[in-house]
CSV table of C-alpha atoms in Angstrom, one decimal:
chain,number,residue,atom,x,y,z
A,199,ILE,CA,12.6,0.1,-21.7
A,200,LEU,CA,12.6,-1.3,-18.1
A,201,PRO,CA,15.4,-1.0,-15.6
A,202,ASN,CA,14.5,-4.4,-14.2
A,203,ASN,CA,12.1,-7.2,-15.1
A,204,HIS,CA,11.0,-7.6,-11.5
A,205,ILE,CA,7.9,-5.4,-11.3
A,206,TYR,CA,6.3,-4.4,-8.0
A,207,SER,CA,3.4,-2.2,-9.2
A,208,ILE,CA,2.0,-0.3,-12.1
A,209,SER,CA,0.3,3.1,-11.4
A,210,GLU,CA,-3.0,4.3,-12.8
A,211,PRO,CA,-2.6,6.8,-15.6
A,212,ILE,CA,-1.6,10.3,-14.2
A,213,LYS,CA,-1.1,13.2,-16.6
A,214,ASN,CA,-1.2,10.8,-19.5
A,215,LYS,CA,1.6,8.7,-18.0
A,216,VAL,CA,1.8,5.3,-16.4
A,217,THR,CA,4.7,4.6,-13.9
A,218,ILE,CA,6.1,1.1,-13.6
A,219,CYS,CA,7.9,0.4,-10.3
A,220,THR,CA,10.6,-2.2,-10.5
A,221,LYS,CA,13.4,-3.7,-8.5
A,222,GLY,CA,15.9,-1.5,-10.5
A,223,GLY,CA,14.0,1.8,-10.4
A,224,THR,CA,11.1,3.4,-12.4
A,225,SER,CA,10.1,3.4,-16.0
A,226,VAL,CA,7.4,5.7,-17.5
A,227,TYR,CA,5.1,4.9,-20.4
A,228,ASP,CA,3.8,8.0,-22.2
A,229,LEU,CA,0.3,7.4,-23.4
A,230,LYS,CA,0.5,10.2,-26.0
A,231,THR,CA,3.8,9.1,-27.6
A,232,ARG,CA,3.3,5.4,-26.8
A,233,LYS,CA,7.0,5.2,-25.7
A,234,PHE,CA,8.8,4.1,-22.6
A,235,TYR,CA,11.5,6.2,-20.9
A,236,ILE,CA,13.5,6.0,-17.7
A,237,PRO,CA,13.5,9.2,-15.7
A,238,LYS,CA,16.9,10.7,-15.1
A,239,ILE,CA,17.9,13.5,-12.7
A,240,ASN,CA,21.1,15.3,-13.0
A,241,ASN,CA,23.8,14.2,-10.5
A,242,TYR,CA,21.5,11.7,-8.9
A,243,PHE,CA,22.2,8.0,-9.1
A,244,PRO,CA,19.8,6.0,-6.9
A,245,ASP,CA,20.5,2.5,-5.9
A,246,TYR,CA,17.2,1.1,-4.5
A,247,GLU,CA,14.1,-0.8,-5.4
A,248,VAL,CA,11.0,1.2,-6.3
A,249,ARG,CA,7.8,-0.4,-4.8
A,250,CYS,CA,5.0,2.2,-5.3
A,251,VAL,CA,4.3,5.7,-6.4
A,252,GLU,CA,1.6,8.3,-5.8
A,253,TYR,CA,0.9,11.8,-7.2
A,254,MET,CA,-0.2,14.6,-4.9
A,255,GLU,CA,-2.1,17.5,-6.5
A,256,TYR,CA,-1.5,19.8,-3.5
A,257,ASP,CA,2.0,20.7,-4.4
A,258,ASP,CA,2.3,18.9,-7.8
A,259,SER,CA,4.6,16.3,-6.4
A,260,TRP,CA,5.4,12.6,-6.9
A,261,TRP,CA,6.0,10.4,-3.8
A,262,ILE,CA,8.0,7.3,-4.5
A,263,GLY,CA,8.2,4.4,-2.0
A,264,THR,CA,11.5,2.6,-2.2
A,265,SER,CA,13.5,-0.1,-0.4
A,266,ASN,CA,15.5,2.8,1.2
A,267,GLY,CA,13.0,5.4,2.3
A,268,LEU,CA,10.5,7.8,0.8
A,269,VAL,CA,11.4,10.1,-2.1
A,270,ARG,CA,9.5,13.4,-3.0
A,271,TYR,CA,10.0,14.6,-6.6
A,272,GLN,CA,8.7,17.6,-8.6
A,273,ASP,CA,8.9,17.7,-12.3
A,274,GLU,CA,8.9,21.4,-12.7
A,275,ASN,CA,12.4,22.1,-11.2
A,276,GLN,CA,13.6,18.5,-10.7
A,277,SER,CA,13.7,19.1,-6.9
A,278,LEU,CA,14.1,16.0,-4.9
A,279,ARG,CA,14.0,15.2,-1.2
A,280,HIS,CA,14.6,11.9,0.6
A,281,PHE,CA,12.9,10.9,3.8
A,282,TYR,CA,14.4,8.2,6.1
A,283,SER,CA,13.6,6.4,9.3
A,284,ILE,CA,15.5,7.6,12.3
A,285,LYS,CA,15.4,5.2,15.3
A,286,GLY,CA,13.8,6.8,18.3
A,287,ASN,CA,12.3,9.7,16.3
A,288,ASP,CA,8.5,9.3,16.0
A,289,GLU,CA,8.3,12.1,13.4
A,290,THR,CA,10.2,10.0,10.8
A,291,LEU,CA,9.2,6.8,8.9
A,292,PRO,CA,8.7,3.6,10.9
A,293,ASP,CA,11.1,1.8,8.6
A,294,ASN,CA,13.1,2.5,5.4
A,295,SER,CA,11.6,-0.5,3.6
A,296,LEU,CA,8.4,0.8,2.1
A,297,ARG,CA,5.7,-1.6,0.9
A,298,CYS,CA,2.7,0.4,-0.2
A,299,MET,CA,0.9,3.7,0.0
A,300,TYR,CA,-2.7,4.9,0.1
A,301,LYS,CA,-3.8,8.4,-0.9
A,302,VAL,CA,-6.6,9.9,1.3
A,303,ASP,CA,-6.9,13.2,-0.6
A,304,ASP,CA,-4.8,15.8,-2.3
A,305,HIS,CA,-2.5,16.4,0.7
A,306,ARG,CA,-2.7,13.3,3.0
A,307,LEU,CA,-0.9,10.0,2.3
A,308,PHE,CA,-0.7,6.8,4.3
A,309,VAL,CA,2.6,5.0,4.0
A,310,GLY,CA,2.9,1.3,4.8
A,311,THR,CA,6.4,-0.1,5.6
A,312,SER,CA,7.9,-3.4,6.7
A,313,ASN,CA,7.6,-2.3,10.3
A,314,GLY,CA,4.5,-0.1,10.7
A,315,LEU,CA,2.2,2.6,9.2
A,316,CYS,CA,2.4,6.4,9.2
A,317,LEU,CA,0.3,9.3,7.9
A,318,LEU,CA,1.9,12.1,6.0
A,319,ASP,CA,0.2,15.4,5.8
A,320,ILE,CA,1.9,17.5,3.1
A,321,SER,CA,0.0,20.7,3.9
A,322,LYS,CA,1.1,20.7,7.5
A,323,LYS,CA,4.5,19.1,6.8
A,324,GLU,CA,3.8,16.5,9.4
A,325,LEU,CA,4.4,12.8,9.7
A,326,GLN,CA,2.6,10.7,12.3
A,327,ILE,CA,3.4,7.1,13.2
A,328,ILE,CA,0.2,5.1,13.9
A,329,ASN,CA,0.8,2.9,17.0
A,330,PHE,CA,-1.5,-0.1,16.7
A,331,ASP,CA,-0.2,-1.7,19.8
A,332,ILE,CA,-1.7,1.1,21.9
A,333,LEU,CA,-4.9,1.5,19.8
A,334,THR,CA,-5.8,-2.2,19.9
A,335,ASN,CA,-4.1,-3.4,23.1
A,336,HIS,CA,-2.5,-6.1,21.0
A,337,GLN,CA,1.3,-6.4,20.9
A,338,SER,CA,2.7,-7.1,17.5
A,339,PRO,CA,6.5,-7.9,17.2
A,340,LYS,CA,6.6,-6.5,13.7
A,341,LEU,CA,3.9,-4.9,11.5
A,342,ASP,CA,4.9,-5.8,7.9
A,343,ILE,CA,2.2,-4.1,5.8
A,344,SER,CA,1.2,-5.6,2.4
A,345,LYS,CA,-1.8,-3.5,1.3
A,346,ILE,CA,-3.9,-0.5,2.3
A,347,ILE,CA,-7.5,0.0,1.0
A,348,SER,CA,-10.5,2.2,1.7
A,349,PHE,CA,-12.9,0.5,4.1
A,350,GLY,CA,-15.5,3.1,4.9
A,351,ASP,CA,-15.9,6.8,5.6
A,352,ASP,CA,-12.6,8.0,7.2
A,353,GLU,CA,-11.5,4.4,7.5
A,354,ILE,CA,-8.9,2.2,5.9
A,355,MET,CA,-8.2,-1.5,6.1
A,356,ILE,CA,-4.5,-2.7,6.4
A,357,SER,CA,-3.3,-6.2,5.6
A,358,THR,CA,0.0,-7.5,6.9
A,359,TYR,CA,2.4,-10.3,6.1
A,360,THR,CA,2.8,-11.0,9.8
A,361,ASP,CA,-0.3,-10.1,11.9
A,362,GLY,CA,-3.6,-10.3,10.0
A,363,LEU,CA,-5.8,-7.3,9.4
A,364,TYR,CA,-6.3,-3.9,10.9
A,365,ILE,CA,-9.1,-1.4,10.5
A,366,TYR,CA,-8.1,2.2,11.2
A,367,ASP,CA,-10.5,5.1,11.8
A,368,TYR,CA,-8.2,8.0,11.1
A,369,LYS,CA,-10.9,10.6,12.0
A,370,ASN,CA,-11.2,9.3,15.6
A,371,ASN,CA,-7.8,7.6,15.8
A,372,ALA,CA,-9.3,4.2,16.7
A,373,ALA,CA,-8.4,0.7,15.4
A,374,THR,CA,-9.6,-2.9,15.4
A,375,HIS,CA,-7.4,-6.0,14.9
A,376,ILE,CA,-8.6,-9.1,13.0
A,377,SER,CA,-6.6,-12.3,13.5
A,378,LYS,CA,-6.8,-16.0,12.7
A,379,PHE,CA,-6.9,-16.5,16.4
A,380,ASP,CA,-10.2,-14.7,16.8
A,381,ARG,CA,-13.0,-16.9,18.1
A,382,ARG,CA,-15.5,-15.6,15.5
A,383,ASN,CA,-14.9,-14.9,11.8
A,384,ALA,CA,-11.3,-16.1,12.0
A,385,ILE,CA,-9.4,-15.4,8.8
A,386,SER,CA,-7.5,-18.4,7.3
A,387,ASP,CA,-4.1,-17.0,8.0
A,388,ASN,CA,-2.3,-14.0,9.4
A,389,TYR,CA,0.0,-14.0,6.4
A,390,ILE,CA,-2.0,-11.9,3.9
A,391,PHE,CA,-0.8,-11.0,0.4
A,392,ASP,CA,-3.6,-8.8,-0.8
A,393,ILE,CA,-7.0,-7.3,0.1
A,394,PHE,CA,-9.7,-6.1,-2.3
A,395,LYS,CA,-13.0,-4.3,-2.0
A,396,ASP,CA,-15.5,-5.2,-4.8
A,397,GLY,CA,-18.3,-3.1,-6.3
A,398,ASN,CA,-20.8,-4.5,-3.8
A,399,GLY,CA,-18.7,-3.5,-0.8
A,400,SER,CA,-17.5,-7.1,0.0
A,401,ILE,CA,-13.9,-7.4,1.3
A,402,TRP,CA,-11.8,-10.2,-0.2
A,403,VAL,CA,-8.7,-11.4,1.7
A,404,ALA,CA,-5.9,-13.3,0.0
A,405,THR,CA,-4.0,-15.4,2.6
A,406,PHE,CA,-1.2,-18.0,2.6
A,407,THR,CA,-3.7,-20.7,3.3
A,408,GLY,CA,-6.9,-19.7,1.6
A,409,LEU,CA,-9.4,-17.1,0.4
A,410,ASN,CA,-11.8,-15.2,2.8
A,411,ARG,CA,-14.6,-12.8,2.2
A,412,PHE,CA,-16.3,-10.3,4.5
A,413,GLU,CA,-19.8,-8.9,3.6
A,414,ASN,CA,-22.2,-6.3,5.1
A,415,ASN,CA,-19.5,-4.3,6.9
A,416,LEU,CA,-18.0,-7.5,8.4
A,417,ALA,CA,-21.3,-8.9,9.6
A,418,ASN,CA,-21.1,-12.0,7.3
A,419,PHE,CA,-17.9,-14.0,6.8
A,420,SER,CA,-17.0,-16.9,4.6
A,421,THR,CA,-13.9,-19.0,3.7
A,422,ILE,CA,-13.2,-20.5,0.3
A,423,SER,CA,-10.5,-23.1,0.0
A,424,ILE,CA,-9.0,-23.8,-3.4
A,425,PHE,CA,-7.3,-27.2,-3.6
A,426,GLU,CA,-4.7,-28.8,-5.9
A,427,ASN,CA,-3.6,-32.3,-5.3
A,428,ALA,CA,-5.2,-32.2,-1.8
A,429,THR,CA,-3.2,-29.1,-0.9
A,430,VAL,CA,-4.8,-25.7,-0.1
A,431,LEU,CA,-3.4,-23.1,-2.5
A,432,SER,CA,-2.1,-19.7,-1.4
A,433,ILE,CA,-4.0,-16.7,-2.8
A,434,ASN,CA,-1.8,-13.9,-3.9
A,435,TYR,CA,-3.8,-11.1,-5.7
A,436,PHE,CA,-7.1,-9.9,-7.0
A,437,ILE,CA,-8.0,-8.1,-10.2
A,438,GLU,CA,-11.5,-6.8,-10.8
A,439,MET,CA,-12.9,-7.9,-14.2
A,440,ASP,CA,-16.3,-6.2,-14.1
A,441,THR,CA,-19.1,-5.5,-11.6
A,442,ASN,CA,-19.8,-9.2,-10.8
A,443,ASN,CA,-16.4,-10.9,-11.4
A,444,ILE,CA,-12.9,-10.8,-10.0
A,445,LEU,CA,-9.8,-12.7,-11.1
A,446,VAL,CA,-8.1,-14.6,-8.2
A,447,GLY,CA,-4.4,-15.4,-8.5
């Protein structure tokens, strides 16, 4: 049923199918037949972890984020193309270890890696690396991205395992950096596992040393510390239960 029990992510239903991304590859659950199957491609034997997947309507393609690059796959003819990072080439991935993706529309896709962010435009066949060092005038030794979410019109928020939060305005190519070292509204930690935007527009931030919340477009900020045996617990993930409740793990 599953190629591996270590699961990175589970997709939303697409074409009556749910894709499970695991350390040993992908498994698909067919909602019509209620059966699992492992996709197989003739003469292709991948040896990588699958971390995330997105479906793009523009060319009826699946984009698969792995531990060794980005894979584009089309069901119709089983065509497959692999994209890699090439050192010194800014038109390739920032790194081969992919963490997450965020779909903007039917032809644009943000790709978060263990060393930076890029924007893929399928319609133009272009890949652009986003240089936050230049945009924020802040030098980060390594931008290990954990999550990408919608923040506002033409804006995304990016959380990292190494350097706090970034807000990126992709329409105007502008960015803002949020760190635990900021004087005001300092997040608990720059090591961030997850971020979540609830139905009221508040942004929840899961860090290694506590829980943070931004409200009213970052105007209001609060910290919530959860203790066990006098130790502050790490917050790892969020799940929305309903309009007024979220599950914090």
